[in-house]
């Protein structure tokens, strides 16, 4: 369960066996069934989750019940309601499983303490956070300058093979388009091949 | 010029005089006239800028010339095309001055070297980046759940007194609404007082 995490860390920092063991000691493995909810609006969010296997979604629900999918998380991604996690405020989002999923839960308080003890983990999370910030920044720009077909193609690059795992209407929600538009885009791309 | 920066740092980390001097040694003070351009689309972005005085804007220009303001930066803010800055890619945005401005330029290469020498600066920038990430994350959520009036009120909290400094149509662009709608919102809020 921890091999993929070690690779994930070593893409960014070098770590010894002992440092890796210390980090693993802070993580709590959890298994969830499809449709299980990890975070609900109103929860205090103390944890972020590393995805070992499965697929999760981060959903915003409006007052009239409309759902918008803000993020998917597959193997090797971190997921949470990050605004609530970092700010210590109540969750506004729902994090739930689209498939049976195994995650490693990391509590915020452990993390602060780890930064003091082994500063290279602070480096690791700074660099991961930079990536997440840039991805969000670019997503806003893409919304301004790319059409739905281009955004769909980018989606397929960001989440390889996710199309086989996630229903169409969820992908359409993530892209901010109607399911019919997504079907049309796919058909057109298929015809071009 | 450097006093505000020292306060800005000390809101997050404790630093000695010597550490502060080392940091200041990496910064290059620059003065720009109103309308001066610091970053253009296509530029390699090696620097981020701390605003000592003045006001800058980050603008996205679409193929047909439509401009969307993604960010303002006033005193005590950092500004850049952050996707290009962090990824080492070409700028897609324009950063320019709305007022005569004084900034401190920080080169990326100096920064990496500083992290190795004084790790607490890595902590400082991790925490600042966390704040920027959360702000972006919440801005996307606010776009989904708040109406224009609420988003305008939030804007006024984020950028105190900026209304006196920035033309209406720029604030409307930032909020993604028409200038007429902004005038109506202001009138309605005024009547409620």
Coordinates of C-alpha atoms in Angstrom, one line a residue:
Chain A
X1 CA 0.0 0.0 0.0
X2 CA 2.9 2.3 0.8
X3 CA 5.0 1.6 -2.3
X4 CA 3.2 4.1 -4.6
X5 CA 3.5 6.8 -1.8
X6 CA 7.2 6.3 -1.6
X7 CA 7.6 6.7 -5.4
X8 CA 5.3 9.8 -5.1
X9 CA 7.5 11.4 -2.5
X10 CA 10.7 10.5 -4.3
X11 CA 9.6 12.3 -7.4
X12 CA 10.2 15.4 -5.4
X13 CA 12.6 14.8 -2.5
X14 CA 15.2 12.2 -1.5
X15 CA 14.3 10.3 1.7
X16 CA 15.9 7.6 3.8
X17 CA 14.1 4.5 4.9
X18 CA 13.8 5.9 8.4
X19 CA 12.3 9.2 7.2
X20 CA 9.8 7.3 5.1
X21 CA 8.9 5.1 8.1
X22 CA 8.4 8.2 10.2
X23 CA 6.1 9.7 7.6
X24 CA 4.1 6.5 7.2
X25 CA 3.6 6.4 11.0
X26 CA 1.5 9.6 10.7
X27 CA -0.8 8.1 8.1
X28 CA -3.9 6.1 8.7
X29 CA -5.0 3.7 6.0
X30 CA -8.8 3.7 5.3
X31 CA -11.0 1.8 2.9
X32 CA -14.3 3.2 1.7
X33 CA -17.1 1.8 -0.4
X34 CA -18.4 3.5 -3.6
X35 CA -20.6 6.4 -2.6
X36 CA -19.1 6.7 0.9
X37 CA -18.7 10.4 2.0
X38 CA -15.4 11.5 3.6
X39 CA -16.2 15.2 4.1
X40 CA -19.6 16.9 4.3
X41 CA -20.4 20.6 4.2
X42 CA -20.2 21.9 7.8
X43 CA -17.5 19.4 8.9
X44 CA -14.3 20.6 10.5
X45 CA -11.6 19.4 8.1
X46 CA -8.5 18.1 9.9
X47 CA -7.3 15.8 7.2
X48 CA -6.1 15.4 3.6
X49 CA -6.2 12.1 1.9
X50 CA -3.6 10.4 -0.4
X51 CA -5.4 8.1 -2.9
X52 CA -3.8 4.6 -3.1
X53 CA -6.6 3.2 -5.3
X54 CA -10.0 4.2 -6.5
X55 CA -11.6 7.5 -7.5
X56 CA -13.1 10.3 -5.5
X57 CA -14.9 13.5 -6.4
X58 CA -15.0 17.0 -4.8
X59 CA -18.5 18.5 -5.2
X60 CA -20.0 21.9 -4.7
X61 CA -23.8 21.9 -4.0
X62 CA -25.7 25.1 -4.5
X63 CA -28.7 26.2 -2.3
X64 CA -31.1 24.8 -4.9
X65 CA -29.3 21.5 -5.0
X66 CA -27.3 21.9 -8.2
X67 CA -24.1 20.0 -8.1
X68 CA -20.8 21.1 -9.7
X69 CA -17.8 18.7 -9.7
X70 CA -14.7 20.8 -8.9
X71 CA -12.2 18.0 -8.9
X72 CA -11.7 14.3 -9.4
X73 CA -8.9 12.4 -7.4
X74 CA -7.5 9.2 -8.7
X75 CA -4.4 7.1 -7.7
X76 CA -1.5 9.3 -6.5
X77 CA -3.6 12.5 -5.9
X78 CA -4.2 14.3 -2.7
X79 CA -7.8 15.3 -1.9
X80 CA -9.7 17.3 0.7
X81 CA -11.8 20.5 1.0
X82 CA -8.5 22.4 0.9
X83 CA -9.9 25.8 1.8
X84 CA -11.4 24.4 5.0
X85 CA -8.3 22.2 5.6
X86 CA -5.8 25.0 5.4
X87 CA -8.0 27.8 7.0
X88 CA -9.4 25.7 9.8
X89 CA -12.9 26.7 8.7
X90 CA -16.0 24.5 8.1
X91 CA -16.2 22.5 4.9
X92 CA -18.3 24.0 2.1
X93 CA -17.7 21.0 -0.2
X94 CA -18.5 17.3 -0.3
X95 CA -15.7 14.7 -0.8
X96 CA -17.0 11.3 -1.7
X97 CA -16.1 8.0 -3.5
X98 CA -17.0 7.3 -7.1
X99 CA -15.4 3.8 -6.8
X100 CA -14.4 1.6 -3.8
X101 CA -11.3 3.5 -2.7
X102 CA -8.3 3.1 -0.4
X103 CA -6.8 6.3 1.0
X104 CA -4.1 7.3 3.5
X105 CA -5.4 9.9 5.9
X106 CA -3.0 12.6 7.0
X107 CA -3.9 14.8 10.0
X108 CA -2.9 18.4 9.9
X109 CA -1.5 18.5 13.4
X110 CA 0.9 15.7 12.7
X111 CA 2.0 17.5 9.6
X112 CA 3.0 20.7 11.3
X113 CA 5.0 18.7 13.8
X114 CA 6.7 16.7 11.0
X115 CA 7.8 20.0 9.3
X116 CA 9.7 21.0 12.4
X117 CA 11.3 17.6 12.7
X118 CA 12.1 16.8 9.1
X119 CA 12.1 20.1 7.0
X120 CA 12.3 18.3 3.7
X121 CA 8.7 17.3 4.1
X122 CA 7.9 21.0 4.2
X123 CA 9.7 21.3 0.9
X124 CA 7.7 18.3 -0.5
X125 CA 4.4 19.9 0.4
X126 CA 5.4 23.4 -0.8
X127 CA 6.3 21.9 -4.2
X128 CA 3.0 19.9 -4.4
X129 CA 1.0 22.9 -3.3
X130 CA 2.8 25.0 -6.0
X131 CA 1.6 22.4 -8.6
X132 CA -1.9 22.5 -7.3
X133 CA -1.9 26.3 -7.3
X134 CA -0.7 26.5 -10.9
X135 CA -3.2 23.9 -12.0
X136 CA -6.0 26.0 -10.5
X137 CA -4.6 29.2 -12.0
X138 CA -4.4 27.6 -15.4
X139 CA -7.9 26.1 -15.1
X140 CA -9.3 29.6 -14.7
X141 CA -7.3 30.8 -17.7
X142 CA -8.4 27.9 -19.8
X143 CA -12.0 28.7 -18.9
X144 CA -11.4 32.1 -20.5
X145 CA -9.5 31.1 -23.6
X146 CA -10.2 27.5 -24.5
X147 CA -13.4 26.1 -26.1
X148 CA -15.1 23.0 -24.7
X149 CA -13.3 20.6 -27.0
X150 CA -9.9 21.9 -26.0
X151 CA -10.9 21.7 -22.3
X152 CA -12.1 18.1 -22.8
X153 CA -8.8 17.1 -24.4
X154 CA -6.9 18.7 -21.5
X155 CA -9.1 16.9 -19.1
X156 CA -8.2 13.5 -20.7
X157 CA -4.5 14.4 -20.3
X158 CA -4.8 15.4 -16.7
X159 CA -6.8 12.3 -15.7
X160 CA -5.6 9.5 -18.0
X161 CA -8.1 6.6 -18.4
X162 CA -10.7 8.3 -16.2
X163 CA -13.3 8.2 -18.9
X164 CA -13.7 4.5 -18.5
X165 CA -14.3 5.0 -14.8
X166 CA -16.5 8.0 -14.4
X167 CA -20.0 8.5 -15.9
X168 CA -20.4 11.0 -18.7
X169 CA -22.6 13.4 -16.8
X170 CA -19.9 13.8 -14.1
X171 CA -17.2 14.7 -16.6
X172 CA -19.7 17.2 -18.2
X173 CA -20.2 18.8 -14.8
X174 CA -16.5 19.1 -14.2
X175 CA -16.1 20.8 -17.6
X176 CA -19.1 23.0 -17.0
X177 CA -21.0 21.8 -20.1
X178 CA -24.1 19.8 -20.8
X179 CA -23.9 16.0 -21.2
X180 CA -25.2 16.3 -24.8
X181 CA -22.4 18.7 -25.6
X182 CA -19.8 16.2 -24.2
X183 CA -21.3 13.4 -26.4
X184 CA -21.1 15.7 -29.5
X185 CA -17.5 16.6 -28.7
X186 CA -16.5 13.0 -28.3
X187 CA -18.2 12.0 -31.6
X188 CA -16.5 14.8 -33.5
X189 CA -13.1 13.8 -32.1
X190 CA -13.7 10.2 -32.9
X191 CA -14.6 11.1 -36.5
X192 CA -11.3 13.0 -36.9
X193 CA -9.2 9.9 -35.9
Chain B
X1 CA 11.1 51.0 1.5
X2 CA 12.0 47.8 3.3
X3 CA 10.1 48.4 6.5
X4 CA 6.7 47.2 5.1
X5 CA 8.5 44.0 3.8
X6 CA 9.9 43.3 7.2
X7 CA 6.5 43.5 8.8
X8 CA 5.1 41.4 6.0
X9 CA 7.6 38.7 6.7
X10 CA 7.2 38.9 10.5
X11 CA 3.5 38.2 10.3
X12 CA 4.6 34.7 9.3
X13 CA 8.1 33.9 10.6
X14 CA 10.6 35.3 13.1
X15 CA 13.7 36.7 11.5
X16 CA 17.0 38.2 12.7
X17 CA 18.4 41.4 11.3
X18 CA 21.0 39.4 9.5
X19 CA 18.5 37.1 7.9
X20 CA 16.4 40.1 6.8
X21 CA 19.5 41.7 5.3
X22 CA 20.3 38.5 3.4
X23 CA 16.8 38.5 2.0
X24 CA 16.9 42.2 1.1
X25 CA 20.2 41.6 -0.7
X26 CA 18.2 39.3 -3.2
X27 CA 15.7 42.0 -4.0
X28 CA 16.0 44.6 -6.7
X29 CA 13.9 47.8 -6.1
X30 CA 12.1 49.1 -9.3
X31 CA 9.9 52.1 -10.0
X32 CA 7.4 52.0 -12.8
X33 CA 5.1 54.7 -14.2
X34 CA 1.3 54.2 -14.6
X35 CA 0.6 51.9 -17.6
X36 CA 4.1 50.4 -17.5
X37 CA 4.2 46.7 -18.4
X38 CA 6.2 44.3 -16.2
X39 CA 5.2 41.0 -17.9
X40 CA 3.9 40.4 -21.5
X41 CA 2.4 37.3 -23.0
X42 CA 5.3 35.2 -24.4
X43 CA 7.9 36.5 -21.8
X44 CA 10.0 34.0 -19.8
X45 CA 9.0 34.8 -16.3
X46 CA 11.9 34.7 -13.8
X47 CA 10.6 37.1 -11.2
X48 CA 7.8 37.8 -8.8
X49 CA 7.2 41.3 -7.4
X50 CA 6.4 42.5 -3.9
X51 CA 4.4 45.8 -4.1
X52 CA 5.8 48.5 -1.9
X53 CA 3.4 51.2 -3.2
X54 CA 1.0 51.6 -6.1
X55 CA -1.4 49.2 -7.8
X56 CA -0.9 46.6 -10.5
X57 CA -3.3 44.4 -12.5
X58 CA -3.0 40.9 -14.0
X59 CA -4.9 40.7 -17.3
X60 CA -5.9 37.9 -19.6
X61 CA -6.4 38.9 -23.2
X62 CA -8.4 36.6 -25.4
X63 CA -7.7 36.1 -29.1
X64 CA -10.3 38.7 -30.1
X65 CA -8.8 41.2 -27.7
X66 CA -11.3 40.9 -24.8
X67 CA -9.5 41.7 -21.5
X68 CA -10.4 40.0 -18.2
X69 CA -8.8 41.2 -15.0
X70 CA -7.8 38.2 -12.9
X71 CA -6.1 40.0 -10.0
X72 CA -5.2 43.4 -8.6
X73 CA -2.1 43.8 -6.5
X74 CA -1.8 46.7 -4.0
X75 CA 0.7 47.4 -1.2
X76 CA 1.9 44.2 0.6
X77 CA 0.9 41.8 -2.2
X78 CA 3.0 39.6 -4.4
X79 CA 2.3 39.6 -8.1
X80 CA 3.5 37.7 -11.2
X81 CA 2.2 35.4 -13.9
X82 CA 2.4 32.6 -11.4
X83 CA 1.8 29.7 -13.7
X84 CA 4.7 30.8 -15.9
X85 CA 6.8 31.8 -12.9
X86 CA 6.5 28.4 -11.2
X87 CA 6.4 26.2 -14.3
X88 CA 9.2 27.9 -16.2
X89 CA 6.8 28.4 -19.1
X90 CA 6.1 31.5 -21.2
X91 CA 3.7 34.1 -19.8
X92 CA 0.1 34.0 -21.0
X93 CA -0.9 37.1 -18.9
X94 CA 0.0 40.7 -18.8
X95 CA 1.1 42.4 -15.6
X96 CA 1.0 46.2 -15.7
X97 CA 0.7 49.2 -13.5
X98 CA -2.6 51.0 -12.8
X99 CA -0.8 53.7 -10.8
X100 CA 2.9 54.7 -10.5
X101 CA 4.3 51.8 -8.5
X102 CA 7.4 50.8 -6.6
X103 CA 8.1 47.0 -6.4
X104 CA 10.8 44.7 -5.1
X105 CA 11.8 42.2 -7.7
X106 CA 12.7 38.7 -6.5
X107 CA 14.4 36.3 -9.0
X108 CA 13.4 32.7 -8.8
X109 CA 17.0 31.4 -8.9
X110 CA 18.0 33.4 -5.9
X111 CA 15.0 32.1 -4.1
X112 CA 15.8 28.4 -4.5
X113 CA 19.3 29.1 -3.2
X114 CA 17.9 31.0 -0.2
X115 CA 15.7 28.0 0.7
X116 CA 18.8 25.9 1.0
X117 CA 20.6 28.4 3.1
X118 CA 17.8 29.7 5.4
X119 CA 14.9 27.1 5.4
X120 CA 12.5 29.4 7.3
X121 CA 12.1 31.4 4.0
X122 CA 10.8 28.1 2.5
X123 CA 8.3 28.1 5.3
X124 CA 7.3 31.7 4.7
X125 CA 6.7 31.1 1.0
X126 CA 4.8 27.8 1.6
X127 CA 2.5 29.6 4.0
X128 CA 2.0 32.6 1.6
X129 CA 1.3 30.1 -1.3
X130 CA -1.2 28.3 0.9
X131 CA -3.1 31.5 1.3
X132 CA -3.0 32.3 -2.4
X133 CA -4.2 28.7 -3.2
X134 CA -7.1 29.0 -0.7
X135 CA -8.1 32.4 -2.1
X136 CA -8.2 31.0 -5.6
X137 CA -10.1 27.9 -4.5
X138 CA -12.7 30.1 -2.6
X139 CA -13.0 32.5 -5.6
X140 CA -14.1 29.5 -7.8
X141 CA -16.6 28.5 -5.1
X142 CA -17.9 32.0 -4.7
X143 CA -18.4 32.2 -8.4
X144 CA -20.7 29.2 -8.0
X145 CA -22.7 30.2 -5.0
X146 CA -22.6 33.9 -4.5
X147 CA -24.5 36.6 -6.4
X148 CA -22.8 39.7 -7.8
X149 CA -23.6 41.8 -4.8
X150 CA -22.0 39.4 -2.4
X151 CA -19.0 39.0 -4.6
X152 CA -18.6 42.8 -4.8
X153 CA -18.8 43.1 -1.0
X154 CA -16.1 40.4 -0.7
X155 CA -14.0 42.2 -3.2
X156 CA -14.2 45.4 -1.1
X157 CA -13.0 43.4 2.0
X158 CA -10.1 41.8 0.0
X159 CA -8.9 45.1 -1.4
X160 CA -9.7 47.8 1.1
X161 CA -10.0 51.3 -0.4
X162 CA -9.2 50.1 -3.9
X163 CA -12.5 51.5 -5.2
X164 CA -11.0 55.0 -5.0
X165 CA -8.0 53.9 -7.0
X166 CA -9.3 51.7 -9.8
X167 CA -11.8 52.7 -12.5
X168 CA -15.2 51.1 -12.3
X169 CA -14.9 49.1 -15.5
X170 CA -11.8 47.3 -14.2
X171 CA -13.6 46.3 -11.0
X172 CA -16.5 45.1 -13.1
X173 CA -14.1 43.0 -15.3
X174 CA -12.6 41.4 -12.2
X175 CA -16.1 40.5 -11.0
X176 CA -17.1 39.2 -14.4
X177 CA -20.1 41.6 -14.6
X178 CA -21.0 44.6 -16.8
X179 CA -20.1 48.1 -15.6
X180 CA -23.8 49.0 -15.5
X181 CA -24.5 46.1 -13.1
X182 CA -21.7 47.3 -10.8
X183 CA -23.2 50.8 -10.7
X184 CA -26.6 49.3 -9.9
X185 CA -25.2 47.2 -7.1
X186 CA -23.4 50.2 -5.6
X187 CA -26.5 52.3 -5.7
X188 CA -28.6 49.6 -4.0
X189 CA -26.0 49.1 -1.3
X190 CA -25.8 52.9 -0.8
X191 CA -29.6 53.1 -0.4
X192 CA -29.5 50.4 2.3
X193 CA -27.1 52.4 4.5

